[in-house]
XYZ file of C-alpha atoms in Angstrom:
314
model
C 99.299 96.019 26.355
C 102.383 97.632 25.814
C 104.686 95.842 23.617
C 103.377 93.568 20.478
C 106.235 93.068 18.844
C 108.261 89.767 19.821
C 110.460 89.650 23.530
C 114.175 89.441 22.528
C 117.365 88.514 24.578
C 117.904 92.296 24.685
C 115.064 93.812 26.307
C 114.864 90.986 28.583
C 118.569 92.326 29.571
C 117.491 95.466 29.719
C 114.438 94.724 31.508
C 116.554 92.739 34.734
C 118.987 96.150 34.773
C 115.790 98.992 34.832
C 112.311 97.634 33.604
C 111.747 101.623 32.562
C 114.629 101.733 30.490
C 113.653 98.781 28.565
C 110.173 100.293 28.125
C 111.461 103.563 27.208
C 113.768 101.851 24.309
C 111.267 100.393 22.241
C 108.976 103.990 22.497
C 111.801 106.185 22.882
C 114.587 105.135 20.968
C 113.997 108.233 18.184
C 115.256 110.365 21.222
C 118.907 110.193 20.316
C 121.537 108.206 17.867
C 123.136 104.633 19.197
C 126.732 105.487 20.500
C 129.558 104.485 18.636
C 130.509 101.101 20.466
C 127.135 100.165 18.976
C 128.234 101.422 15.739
C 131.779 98.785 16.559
C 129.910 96.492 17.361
C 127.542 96.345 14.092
C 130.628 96.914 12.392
C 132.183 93.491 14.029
C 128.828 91.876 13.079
C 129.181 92.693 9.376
C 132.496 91.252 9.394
C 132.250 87.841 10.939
C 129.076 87.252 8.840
C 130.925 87.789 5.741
C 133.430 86.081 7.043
C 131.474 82.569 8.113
C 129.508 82.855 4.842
C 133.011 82.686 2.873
C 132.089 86.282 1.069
C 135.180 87.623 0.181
C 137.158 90.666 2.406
C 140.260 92.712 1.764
C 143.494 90.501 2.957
C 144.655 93.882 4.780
C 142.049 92.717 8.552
C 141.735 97.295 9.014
C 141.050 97.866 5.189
C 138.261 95.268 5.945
C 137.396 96.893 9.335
C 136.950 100.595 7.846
C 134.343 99.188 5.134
C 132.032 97.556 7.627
C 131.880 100.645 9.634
C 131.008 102.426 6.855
C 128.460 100.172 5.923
C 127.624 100.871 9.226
C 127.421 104.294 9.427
C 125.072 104.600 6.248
C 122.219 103.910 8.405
C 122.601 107.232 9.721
C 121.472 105.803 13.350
C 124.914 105.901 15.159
C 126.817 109.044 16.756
C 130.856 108.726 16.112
C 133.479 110.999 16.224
C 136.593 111.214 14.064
C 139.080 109.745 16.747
C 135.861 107.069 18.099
C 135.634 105.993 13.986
C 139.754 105.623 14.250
C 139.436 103.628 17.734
C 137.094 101.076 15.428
C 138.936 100.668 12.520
C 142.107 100.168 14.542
C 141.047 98.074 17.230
C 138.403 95.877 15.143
C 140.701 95.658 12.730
C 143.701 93.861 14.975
C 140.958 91.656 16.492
C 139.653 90.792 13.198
C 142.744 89.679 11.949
C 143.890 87.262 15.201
C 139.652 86.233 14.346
C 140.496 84.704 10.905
C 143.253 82.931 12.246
C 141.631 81.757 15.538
C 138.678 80.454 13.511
C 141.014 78.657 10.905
C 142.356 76.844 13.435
C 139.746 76.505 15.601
C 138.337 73.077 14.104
C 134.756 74.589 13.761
C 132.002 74.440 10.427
C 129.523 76.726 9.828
C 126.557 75.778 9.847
C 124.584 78.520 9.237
C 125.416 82.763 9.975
C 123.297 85.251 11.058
C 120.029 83.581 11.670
C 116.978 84.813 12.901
C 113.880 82.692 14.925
C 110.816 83.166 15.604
C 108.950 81.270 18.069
C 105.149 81.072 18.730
C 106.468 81.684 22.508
C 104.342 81.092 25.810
C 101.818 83.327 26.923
C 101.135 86.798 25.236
C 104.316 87.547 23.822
C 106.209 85.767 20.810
C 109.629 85.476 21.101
C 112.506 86.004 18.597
C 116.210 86.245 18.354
C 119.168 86.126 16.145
C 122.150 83.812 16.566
C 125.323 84.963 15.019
C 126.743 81.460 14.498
C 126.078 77.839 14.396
C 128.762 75.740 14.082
C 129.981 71.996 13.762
C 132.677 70.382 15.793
C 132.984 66.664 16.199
C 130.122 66.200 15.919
C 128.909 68.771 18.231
C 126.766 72.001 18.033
C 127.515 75.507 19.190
C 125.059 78.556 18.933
C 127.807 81.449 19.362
C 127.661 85.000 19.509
C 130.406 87.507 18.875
C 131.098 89.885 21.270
C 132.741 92.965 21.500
C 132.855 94.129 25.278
C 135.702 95.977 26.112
C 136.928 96.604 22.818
C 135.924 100.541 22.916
C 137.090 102.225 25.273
C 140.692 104.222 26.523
C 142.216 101.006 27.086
C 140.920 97.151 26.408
C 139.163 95.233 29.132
C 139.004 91.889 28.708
C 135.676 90.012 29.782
C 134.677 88.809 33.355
C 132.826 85.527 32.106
C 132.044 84.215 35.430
C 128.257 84.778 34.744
C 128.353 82.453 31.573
C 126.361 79.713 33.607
C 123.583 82.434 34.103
C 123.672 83.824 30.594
C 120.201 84.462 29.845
C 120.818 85.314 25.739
C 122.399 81.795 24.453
C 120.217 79.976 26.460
C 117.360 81.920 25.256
C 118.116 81.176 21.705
C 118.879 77.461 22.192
C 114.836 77.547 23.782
C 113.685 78.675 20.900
C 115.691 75.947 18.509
C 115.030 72.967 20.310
C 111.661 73.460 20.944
C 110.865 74.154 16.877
C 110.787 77.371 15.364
C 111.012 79.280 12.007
C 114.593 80.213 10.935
C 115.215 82.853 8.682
C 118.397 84.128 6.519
C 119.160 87.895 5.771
C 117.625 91.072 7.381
C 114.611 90.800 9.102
C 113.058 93.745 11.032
C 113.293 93.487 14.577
C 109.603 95.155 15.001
C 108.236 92.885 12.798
C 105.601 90.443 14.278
C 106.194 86.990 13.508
C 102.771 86.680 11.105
C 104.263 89.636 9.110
C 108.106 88.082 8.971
C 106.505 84.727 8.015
C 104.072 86.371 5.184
C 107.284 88.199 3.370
C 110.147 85.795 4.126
C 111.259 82.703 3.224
C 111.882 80.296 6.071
C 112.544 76.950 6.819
C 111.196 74.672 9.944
C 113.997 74.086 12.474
C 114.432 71.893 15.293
C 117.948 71.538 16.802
C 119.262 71.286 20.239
C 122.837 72.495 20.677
C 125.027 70.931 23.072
C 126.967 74.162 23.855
C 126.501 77.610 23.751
C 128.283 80.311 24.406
C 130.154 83.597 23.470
C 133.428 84.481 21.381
C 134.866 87.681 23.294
C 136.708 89.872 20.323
C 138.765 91.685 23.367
C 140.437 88.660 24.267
C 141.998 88.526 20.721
C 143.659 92.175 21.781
C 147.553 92.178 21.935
C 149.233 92.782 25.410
C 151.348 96.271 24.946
C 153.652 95.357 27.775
C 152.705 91.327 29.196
C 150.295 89.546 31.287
C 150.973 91.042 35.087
C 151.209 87.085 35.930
C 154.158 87.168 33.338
C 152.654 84.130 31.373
C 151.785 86.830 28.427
C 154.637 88.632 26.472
C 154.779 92.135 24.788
C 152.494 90.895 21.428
C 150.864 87.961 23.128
C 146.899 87.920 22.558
C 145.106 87.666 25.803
C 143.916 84.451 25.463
C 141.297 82.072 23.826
C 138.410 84.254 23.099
C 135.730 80.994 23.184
C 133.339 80.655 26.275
C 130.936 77.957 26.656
C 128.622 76.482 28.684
C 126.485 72.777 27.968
C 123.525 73.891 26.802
C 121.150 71.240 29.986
C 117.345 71.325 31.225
C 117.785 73.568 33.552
C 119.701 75.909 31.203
C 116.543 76.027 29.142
C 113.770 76.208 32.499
C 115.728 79.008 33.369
C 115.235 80.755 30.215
C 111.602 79.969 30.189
C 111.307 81.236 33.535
C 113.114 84.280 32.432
C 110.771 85.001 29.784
C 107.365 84.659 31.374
C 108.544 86.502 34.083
C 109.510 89.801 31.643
C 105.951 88.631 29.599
C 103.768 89.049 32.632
C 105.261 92.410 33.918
C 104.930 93.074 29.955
C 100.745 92.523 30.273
C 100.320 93.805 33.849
C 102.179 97.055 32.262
C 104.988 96.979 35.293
C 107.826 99.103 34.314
C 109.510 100.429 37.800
C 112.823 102.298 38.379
C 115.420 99.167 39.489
C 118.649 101.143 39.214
C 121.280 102.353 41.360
C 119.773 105.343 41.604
C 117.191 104.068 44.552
C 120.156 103.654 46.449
C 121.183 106.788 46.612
C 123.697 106.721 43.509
C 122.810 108.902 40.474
C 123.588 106.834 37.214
C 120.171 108.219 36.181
C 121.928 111.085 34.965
C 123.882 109.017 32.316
C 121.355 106.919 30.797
C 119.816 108.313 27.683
C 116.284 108.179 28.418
C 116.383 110.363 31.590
C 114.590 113.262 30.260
C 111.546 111.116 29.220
C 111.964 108.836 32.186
C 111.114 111.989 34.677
C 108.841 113.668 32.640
C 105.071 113.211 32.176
C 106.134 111.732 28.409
C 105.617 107.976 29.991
C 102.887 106.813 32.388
C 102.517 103.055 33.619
C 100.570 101.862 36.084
C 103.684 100.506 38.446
C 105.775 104.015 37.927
C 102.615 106.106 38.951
C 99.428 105.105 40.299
C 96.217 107.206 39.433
C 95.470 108.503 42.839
C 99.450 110.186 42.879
C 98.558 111.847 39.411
C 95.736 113.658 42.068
C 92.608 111.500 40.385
C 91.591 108.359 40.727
C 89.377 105.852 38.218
């Protein structure tokens, strides 16, 4: 068996983009440092959790920015330039400041901020995930996770949310909720397994069922520099609402489950093919960070290479 430690939302995504490259990030990862929109985007997390737990942040939204990143960076596991740390600060900074007000008047209530479940799961693999909000409205619930997708790069590009209805992530964590899990506040290591997590954490037995979930997009909270080509935006204007949601229904949740047991069996039958672009004739191979071990002798499954093209057989 290959991977013991619970199935998260993210290698399942990277799992349906290149099985491989999901395999090669949980024995691979030392290989290189996370790239600095990773480094934004923990940055943005460490922000909106102070911020829904009421802890209090500079008034000035970039003074506030430039701490989190720095908080960050003392991990030591993120690669950022000088002009990539300026790109955060400034941009995460704006967005964080339309945030507060958005959220203000948004009519939500925390309910809880940064929580982590774990989930017996179904089959060989446990499954776990964190949720960066739950909130209250009317008397509805929301699971929510920030976002910062095209937030980082030479110019802002807001989200294409069509997918929303196929989401795998927010559905995956609304699986785990409503069917009854362990919650958990704080840090809790990703690798952990859910025995070890339960015998040094506190916890408490949850069993909610959201009626939405969804994402909030930080790069819709990004200023227009000249207007909206439609001409319904101004010079100033923020893009738009940055709240996407979808009910959270039956099928929402098979679908997840289907998702899942379909990553845990590849997971036990140790099936980690190639499924990128590059099979087509298209080298993005060449970008990804994990092409040096990915066609090298450093990793051997049984769907990449089969014993009798290694020149033996068993």
């Amino acid at each position: 068996m290959i991977r013991r430690i619970p199935l998260r939302s993210s290698f399942v995504g990277l799992f349906k983009t290149c099985p491989r490259k999901a395999l090669l990030s949980t024995t691979s990862r030392t290989v290189s440092k996370f790239p600095y929109y990773m480094a934004g985007g923990q940055a943005a997390a460490i922000l909106t959790d102070h911020f829904h737990k009421g802890i209090e942040l500079p008034d000035d939204p970039h003074v506030a920015a430039a701490t989190a990143i720095n908080v960050a960076m003392q991990r030591g596991e993120y690669q950022v330039s000088s002009d990539e740390h300026q790109t955060i600060v400034k941009r995460l900074g704006d967005t964080f400041g339309e945030y507060r007000k958005w959220f203000d008047a948004s009519g939500f209530s925390v309910i809880a901020s940064e929580i982590e479940f774990r989930h017996p799961g179904f089959g060989a693999n446990e499954y776990a995930g964190k949720v960066d909000l739950i909130a209250e409205r009317n008397g509805e619930i929301y699971f929510l996770d920030v976002k910062t997708h095209g937030l980082w790069g030479k110019s802002v590009s807001p989200p294409k949310m069509n997918h929303m209805e196929r989401d795998f992530q927010v559905a995956f964590y609304s699986v785990l909720a409503s069917d009854g899990c362990k919650a958990y506040l704080g840090d809790i290591p990703r690798e952990m397994s859910n025995k070890d997590v339960e015998n040094n954490f506190k916890s408490v037995d949850i069993s909610l069922t959201p009626d939405y979930v969804g994402f909030i997009e930080f790069a819709w909270l990004t200023k227009y520099m000249r207007g909206s080509k439609d001409g319904t935006k101004g010079p100033g204007d923020v893009r738009g609402d940055p709240l996407f949601l979808a009910e959270f229904t039956d099928a929402r949740k098979d679908y997840a489950l289907e998702v899942a047991r379909a990553v845990t069996t590849a997971i036990q039958l140790n099936q980690f093919p190639r499924y990128t672009s590059f099979q087509f004739g298209r080298y993005t191979c060449d970008s990804c960070e994990f092409k040096n071990a990915c066609w090298s002798e450093q990793v051997y499954t049984v769907g990449a290479k089969p014993s009798w093209m290694k020149g033996h057989s068993k």
